[in-house]
mmCIF file with all atom_site columns, C-alpha atoms in Angstrom:
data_model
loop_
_atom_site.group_PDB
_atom_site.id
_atom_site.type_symbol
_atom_site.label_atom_id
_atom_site.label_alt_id
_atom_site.label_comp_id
_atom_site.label_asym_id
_atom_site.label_entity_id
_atom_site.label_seq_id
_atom_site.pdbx_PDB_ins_code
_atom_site.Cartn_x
_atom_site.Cartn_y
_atom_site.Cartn_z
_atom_site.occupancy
_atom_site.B_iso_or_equiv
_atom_site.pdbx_formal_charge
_atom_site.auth_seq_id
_atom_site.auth_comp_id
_atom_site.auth_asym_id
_atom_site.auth_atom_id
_atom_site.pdbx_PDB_model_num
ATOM 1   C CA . UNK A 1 1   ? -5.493  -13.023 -19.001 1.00 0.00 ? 1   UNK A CA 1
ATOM 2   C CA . UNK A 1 2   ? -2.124  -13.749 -16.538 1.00 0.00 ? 2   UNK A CA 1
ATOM 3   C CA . UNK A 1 3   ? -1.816  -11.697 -13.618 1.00 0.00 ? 3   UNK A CA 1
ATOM 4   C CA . UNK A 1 4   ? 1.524   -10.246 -15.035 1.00 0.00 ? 4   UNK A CA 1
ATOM 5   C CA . UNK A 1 5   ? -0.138  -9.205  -18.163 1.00 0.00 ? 5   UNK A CA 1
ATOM 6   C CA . UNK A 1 6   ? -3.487  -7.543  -16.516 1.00 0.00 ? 6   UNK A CA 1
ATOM 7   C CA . UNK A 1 7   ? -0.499  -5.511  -14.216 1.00 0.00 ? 7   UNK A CA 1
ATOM 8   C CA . UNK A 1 8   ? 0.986   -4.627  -16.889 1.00 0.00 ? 8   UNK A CA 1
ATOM 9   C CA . UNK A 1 9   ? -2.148  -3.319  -18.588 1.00 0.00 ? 9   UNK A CA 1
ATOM 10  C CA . UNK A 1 10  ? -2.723  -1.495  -15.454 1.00 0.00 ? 10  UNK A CA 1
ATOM 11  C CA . UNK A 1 11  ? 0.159   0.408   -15.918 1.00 0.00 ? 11  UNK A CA 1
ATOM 12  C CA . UNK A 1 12  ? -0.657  1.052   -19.644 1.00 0.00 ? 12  UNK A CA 1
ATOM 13  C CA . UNK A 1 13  ? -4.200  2.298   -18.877 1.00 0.00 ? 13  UNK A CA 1
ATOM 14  C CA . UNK A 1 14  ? -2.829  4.817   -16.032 1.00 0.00 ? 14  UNK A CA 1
ATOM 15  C CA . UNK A 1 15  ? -0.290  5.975   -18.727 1.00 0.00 ? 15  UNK A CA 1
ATOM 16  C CA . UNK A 1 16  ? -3.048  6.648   -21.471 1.00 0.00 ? 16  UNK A CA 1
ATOM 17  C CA . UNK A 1 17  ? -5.000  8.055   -19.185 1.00 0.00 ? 17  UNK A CA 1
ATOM 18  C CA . UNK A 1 18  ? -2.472  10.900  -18.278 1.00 0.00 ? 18  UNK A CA 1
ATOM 19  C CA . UNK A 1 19  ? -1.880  9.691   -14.744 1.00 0.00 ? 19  UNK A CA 1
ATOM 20  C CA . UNK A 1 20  ? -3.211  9.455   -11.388 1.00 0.00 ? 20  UNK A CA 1
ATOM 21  C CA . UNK A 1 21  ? -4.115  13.039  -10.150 1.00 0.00 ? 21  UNK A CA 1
ATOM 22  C CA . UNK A 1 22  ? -5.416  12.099  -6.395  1.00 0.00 ? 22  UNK A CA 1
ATOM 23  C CA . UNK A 1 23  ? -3.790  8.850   -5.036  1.00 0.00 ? 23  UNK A CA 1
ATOM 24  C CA . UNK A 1 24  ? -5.903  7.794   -1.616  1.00 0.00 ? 24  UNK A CA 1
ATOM 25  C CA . UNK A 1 25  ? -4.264  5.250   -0.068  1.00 0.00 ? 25  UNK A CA 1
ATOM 26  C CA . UNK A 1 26  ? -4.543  3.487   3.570   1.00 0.00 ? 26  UNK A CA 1
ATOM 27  C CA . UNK A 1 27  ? -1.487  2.579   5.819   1.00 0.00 ? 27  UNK A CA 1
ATOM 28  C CA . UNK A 1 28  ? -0.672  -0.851  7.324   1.00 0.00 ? 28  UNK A CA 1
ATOM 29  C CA . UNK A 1 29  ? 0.083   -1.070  11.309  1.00 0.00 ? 29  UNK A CA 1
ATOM 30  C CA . UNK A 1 30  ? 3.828   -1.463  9.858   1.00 0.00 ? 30  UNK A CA 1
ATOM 31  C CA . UNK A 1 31  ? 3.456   1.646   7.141   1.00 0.00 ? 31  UNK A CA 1
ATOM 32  C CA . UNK A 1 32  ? 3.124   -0.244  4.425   1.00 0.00 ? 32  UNK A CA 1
ATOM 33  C CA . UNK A 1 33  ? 1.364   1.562   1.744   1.00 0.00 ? 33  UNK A CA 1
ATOM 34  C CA . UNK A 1 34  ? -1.455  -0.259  -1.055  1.00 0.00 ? 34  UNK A CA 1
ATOM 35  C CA . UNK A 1 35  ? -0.044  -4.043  -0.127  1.00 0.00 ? 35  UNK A CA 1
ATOM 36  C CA . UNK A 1 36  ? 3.301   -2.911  -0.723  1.00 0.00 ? 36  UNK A CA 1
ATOM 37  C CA . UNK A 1 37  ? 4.869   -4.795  2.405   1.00 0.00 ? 37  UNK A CA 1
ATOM 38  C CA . UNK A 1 38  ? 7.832   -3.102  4.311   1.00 0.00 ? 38  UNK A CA 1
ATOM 39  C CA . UNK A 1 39  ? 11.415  -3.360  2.063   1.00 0.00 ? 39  UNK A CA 1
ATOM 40  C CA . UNK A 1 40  ? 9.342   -3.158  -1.498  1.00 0.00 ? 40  UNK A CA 1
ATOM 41  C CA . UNK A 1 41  ? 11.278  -0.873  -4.054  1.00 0.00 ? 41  UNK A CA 1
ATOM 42  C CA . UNK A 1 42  ? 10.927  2.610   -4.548  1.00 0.00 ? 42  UNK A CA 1
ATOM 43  C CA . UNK A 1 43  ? 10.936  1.786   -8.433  1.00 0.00 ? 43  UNK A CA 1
ATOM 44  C CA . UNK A 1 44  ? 8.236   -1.182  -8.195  1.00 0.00 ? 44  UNK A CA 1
ATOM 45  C CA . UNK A 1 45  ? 5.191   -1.322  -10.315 1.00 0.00 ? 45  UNK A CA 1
ATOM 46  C CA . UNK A 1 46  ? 1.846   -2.642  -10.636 1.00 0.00 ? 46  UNK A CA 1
ATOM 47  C CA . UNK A 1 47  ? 2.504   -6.352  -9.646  1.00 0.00 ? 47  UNK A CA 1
ATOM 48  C CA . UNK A 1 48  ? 1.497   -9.557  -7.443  1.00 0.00 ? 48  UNK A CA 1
ATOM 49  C CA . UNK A 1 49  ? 2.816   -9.372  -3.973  1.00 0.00 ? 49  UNK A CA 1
ATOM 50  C CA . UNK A 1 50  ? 3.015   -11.734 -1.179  1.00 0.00 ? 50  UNK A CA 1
ATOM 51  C CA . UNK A 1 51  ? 1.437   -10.757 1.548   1.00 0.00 ? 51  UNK A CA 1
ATOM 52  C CA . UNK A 1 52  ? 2.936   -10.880 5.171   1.00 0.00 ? 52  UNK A CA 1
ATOM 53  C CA . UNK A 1 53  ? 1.638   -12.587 8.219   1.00 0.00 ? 53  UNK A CA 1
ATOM 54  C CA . UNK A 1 54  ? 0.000   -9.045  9.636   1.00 0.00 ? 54  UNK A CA 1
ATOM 55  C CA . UNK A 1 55  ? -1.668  -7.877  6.711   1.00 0.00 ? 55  UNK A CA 1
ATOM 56  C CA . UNK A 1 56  ? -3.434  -10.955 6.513   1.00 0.00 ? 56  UNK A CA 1
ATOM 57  C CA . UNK A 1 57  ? -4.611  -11.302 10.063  1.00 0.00 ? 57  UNK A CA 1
ATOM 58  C CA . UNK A 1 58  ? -5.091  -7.808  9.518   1.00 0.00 ? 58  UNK A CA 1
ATOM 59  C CA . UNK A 1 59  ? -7.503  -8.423  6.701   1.00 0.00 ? 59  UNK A CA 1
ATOM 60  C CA . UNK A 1 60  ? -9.482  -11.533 8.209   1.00 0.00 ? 60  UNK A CA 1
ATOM 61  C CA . UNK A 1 61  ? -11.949 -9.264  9.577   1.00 0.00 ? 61  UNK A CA 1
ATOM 62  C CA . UNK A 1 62  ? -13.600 -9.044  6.063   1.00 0.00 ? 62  UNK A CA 1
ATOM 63  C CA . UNK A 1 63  ? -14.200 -12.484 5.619   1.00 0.00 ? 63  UNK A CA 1
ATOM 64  C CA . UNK A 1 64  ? -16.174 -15.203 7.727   1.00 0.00 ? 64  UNK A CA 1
ATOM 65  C CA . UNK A 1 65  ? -13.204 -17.894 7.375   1.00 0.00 ? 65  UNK A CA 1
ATOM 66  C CA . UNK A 1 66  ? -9.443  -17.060 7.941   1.00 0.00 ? 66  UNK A CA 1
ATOM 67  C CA . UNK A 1 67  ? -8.457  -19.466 5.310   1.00 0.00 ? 67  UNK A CA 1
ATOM 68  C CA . UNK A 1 68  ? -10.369 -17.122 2.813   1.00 0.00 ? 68  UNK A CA 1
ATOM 69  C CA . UNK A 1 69  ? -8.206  -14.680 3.351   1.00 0.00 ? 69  UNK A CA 1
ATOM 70  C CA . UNK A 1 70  ? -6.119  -14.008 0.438   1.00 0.00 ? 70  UNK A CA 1
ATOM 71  C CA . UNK A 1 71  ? -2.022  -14.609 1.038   1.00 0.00 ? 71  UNK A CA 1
ATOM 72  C CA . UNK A 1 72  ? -1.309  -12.814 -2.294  1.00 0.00 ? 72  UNK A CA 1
ATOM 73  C CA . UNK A 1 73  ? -2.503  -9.185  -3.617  1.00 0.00 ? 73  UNK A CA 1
ATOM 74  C CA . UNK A 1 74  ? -2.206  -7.021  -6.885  1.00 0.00 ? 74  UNK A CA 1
ATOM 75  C CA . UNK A 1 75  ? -0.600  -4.045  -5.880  1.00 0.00 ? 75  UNK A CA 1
ATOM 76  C CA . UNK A 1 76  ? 0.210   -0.417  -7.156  1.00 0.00 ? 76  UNK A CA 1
ATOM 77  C CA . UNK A 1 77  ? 3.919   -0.409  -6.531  1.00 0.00 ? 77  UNK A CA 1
ATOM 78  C CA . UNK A 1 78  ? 5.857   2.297   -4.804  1.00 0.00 ? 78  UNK A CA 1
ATOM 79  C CA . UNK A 1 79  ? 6.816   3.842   -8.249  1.00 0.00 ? 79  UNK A CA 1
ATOM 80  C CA . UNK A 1 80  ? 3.355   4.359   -9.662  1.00 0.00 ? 80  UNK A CA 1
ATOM 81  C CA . UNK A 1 81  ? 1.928   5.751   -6.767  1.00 0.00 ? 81  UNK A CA 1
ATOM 82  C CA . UNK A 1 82  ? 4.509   8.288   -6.142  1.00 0.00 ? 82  UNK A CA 1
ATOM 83  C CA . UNK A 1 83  ? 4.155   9.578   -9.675  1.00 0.00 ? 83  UNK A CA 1
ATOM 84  C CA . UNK A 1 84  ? 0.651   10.808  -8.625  1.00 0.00 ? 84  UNK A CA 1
ATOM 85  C CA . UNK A 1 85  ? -0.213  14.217  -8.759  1.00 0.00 ? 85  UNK A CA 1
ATOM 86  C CA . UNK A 1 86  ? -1.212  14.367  -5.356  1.00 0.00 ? 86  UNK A CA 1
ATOM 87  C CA . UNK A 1 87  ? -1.600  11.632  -2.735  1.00 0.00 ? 87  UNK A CA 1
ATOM 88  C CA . UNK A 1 88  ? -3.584  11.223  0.258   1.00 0.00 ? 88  UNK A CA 1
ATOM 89  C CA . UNK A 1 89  ? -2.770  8.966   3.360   1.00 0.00 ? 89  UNK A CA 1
ATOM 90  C CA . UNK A 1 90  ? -5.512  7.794   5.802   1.00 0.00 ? 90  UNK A CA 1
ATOM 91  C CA . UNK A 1 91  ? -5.416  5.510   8.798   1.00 0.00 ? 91  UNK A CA 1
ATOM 92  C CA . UNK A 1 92  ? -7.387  4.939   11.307  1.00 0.00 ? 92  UNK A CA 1
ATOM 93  C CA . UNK A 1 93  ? -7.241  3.159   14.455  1.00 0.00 ? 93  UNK A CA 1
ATOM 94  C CA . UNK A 1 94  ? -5.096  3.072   17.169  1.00 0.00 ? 94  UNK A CA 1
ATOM 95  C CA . UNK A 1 95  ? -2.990  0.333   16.325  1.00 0.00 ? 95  UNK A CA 1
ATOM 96  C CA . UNK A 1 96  ? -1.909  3.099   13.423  1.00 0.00 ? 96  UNK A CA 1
ATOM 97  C CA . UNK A 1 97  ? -1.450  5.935   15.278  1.00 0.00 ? 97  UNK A CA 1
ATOM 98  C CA . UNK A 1 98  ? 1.630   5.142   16.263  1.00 0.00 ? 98  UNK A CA 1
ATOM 99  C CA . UNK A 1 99  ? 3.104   4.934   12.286  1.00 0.00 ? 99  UNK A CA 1
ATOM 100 C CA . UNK A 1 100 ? 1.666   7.978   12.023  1.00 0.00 ? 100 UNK A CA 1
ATOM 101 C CA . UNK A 1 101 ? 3.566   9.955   14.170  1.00 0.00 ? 101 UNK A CA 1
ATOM 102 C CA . UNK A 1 102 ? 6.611   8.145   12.783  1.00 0.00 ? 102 UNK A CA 1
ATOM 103 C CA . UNK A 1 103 ? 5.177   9.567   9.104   1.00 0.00 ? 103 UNK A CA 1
ATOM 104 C CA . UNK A 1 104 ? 5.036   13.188  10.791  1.00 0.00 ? 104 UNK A CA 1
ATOM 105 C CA . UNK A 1 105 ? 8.542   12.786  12.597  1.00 0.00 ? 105 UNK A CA 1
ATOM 106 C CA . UNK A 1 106 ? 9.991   12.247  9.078   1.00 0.00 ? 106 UNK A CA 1
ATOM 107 C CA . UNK A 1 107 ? 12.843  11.698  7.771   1.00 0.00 ? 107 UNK A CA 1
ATOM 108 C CA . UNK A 1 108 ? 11.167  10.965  4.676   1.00 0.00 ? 108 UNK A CA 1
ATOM 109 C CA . UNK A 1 109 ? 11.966  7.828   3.521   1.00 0.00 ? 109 UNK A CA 1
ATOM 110 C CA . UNK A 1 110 ? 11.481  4.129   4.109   1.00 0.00 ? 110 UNK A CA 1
ATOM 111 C CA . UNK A 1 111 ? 13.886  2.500   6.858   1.00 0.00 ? 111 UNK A CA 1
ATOM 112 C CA . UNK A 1 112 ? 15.055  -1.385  7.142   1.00 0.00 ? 112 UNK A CA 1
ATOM 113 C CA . UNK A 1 113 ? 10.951  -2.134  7.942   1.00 0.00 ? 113 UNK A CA 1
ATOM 114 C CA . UNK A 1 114 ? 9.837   0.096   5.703   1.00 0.00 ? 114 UNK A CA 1
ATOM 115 C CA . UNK A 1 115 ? 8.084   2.044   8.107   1.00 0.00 ? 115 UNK A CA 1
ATOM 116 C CA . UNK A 1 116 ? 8.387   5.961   6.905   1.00 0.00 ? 116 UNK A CA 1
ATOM 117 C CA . UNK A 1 117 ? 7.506   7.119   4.031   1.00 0.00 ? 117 UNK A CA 1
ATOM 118 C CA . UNK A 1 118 ? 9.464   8.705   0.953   1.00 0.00 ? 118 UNK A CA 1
ATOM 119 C CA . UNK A 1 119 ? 7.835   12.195  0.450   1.00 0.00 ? 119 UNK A CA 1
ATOM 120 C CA . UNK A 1 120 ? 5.791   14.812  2.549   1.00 0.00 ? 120 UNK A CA 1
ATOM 121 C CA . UNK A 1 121 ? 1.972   12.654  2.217   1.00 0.00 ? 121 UNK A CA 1
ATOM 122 C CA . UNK A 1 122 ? -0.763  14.430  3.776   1.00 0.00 ? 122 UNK A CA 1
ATOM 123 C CA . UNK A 1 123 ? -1.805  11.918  6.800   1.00 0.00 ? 123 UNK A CA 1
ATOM 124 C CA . UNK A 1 124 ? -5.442  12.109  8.269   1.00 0.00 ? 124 UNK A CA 1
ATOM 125 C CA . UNK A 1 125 ? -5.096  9.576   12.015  1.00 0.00 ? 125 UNK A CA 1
ATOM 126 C CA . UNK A 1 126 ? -7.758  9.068   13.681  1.00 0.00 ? 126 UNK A CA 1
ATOM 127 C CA . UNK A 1 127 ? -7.690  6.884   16.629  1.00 0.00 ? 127 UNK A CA 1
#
């Protein structure tokens, strides 16, 4: 099975299934939601993503060798995730807290670094 075909089944099984009704996502330090890195689309989908230079350093800490540490992800995409019924946002950590109060400043939608986010998300920061 391709990666671009198992996404795509992703999507189909979500669809069949009569959506997502609670979404529980974390944040990046950047406010990237799922691995969907700051300037993906609002309409994006299930799909492989490059990951950038934070999010992996970010992600080192869960495995004994930096080079182990994946460069690529599959992703929910923007799209999908805001067609769930509800959707819950958790960070934790200090170097999040500041994103969050960016999230609860609004406006609510992504700027140039794709930093806020497009709709009211309930966000539990704990730091």
């Amino acid at each position: 099975m391709t990666l671009k075909f198992f996404c795509e089944w992703y999507e189909k099984r979500i669809t069949v299934a009569g959506g997502i009704d609670l979404q529980i996502l974390g944040i990046g330090r950047d406010g990237h939601i799922a691995f969907n890195e700051p300037g993906s689309s609002f309409a994006s989908r299930t799909r492989v993503k490059a990951l950038y230079k934070e999010t992996i350093e970010d992600n080192a800490r869960f495995f004994k060798k930096k080079e182990d540490v994946p460069r690529f992800a599959i992703t929910m995409g923007i799209g999908t995730i805001l067609e769930a019924r509800k959707i819950l946002l958790i960070a934790n950590g200090k170097k999040k807290a500041e994103v969050c109060a960016k999230i609860h400043r609004g406006p609510r939608h992504f700027d140039d670094n794709g930093v806020r986010v497009a709709a009211p998300l309930p966000c539990h920061c704990r730091t």
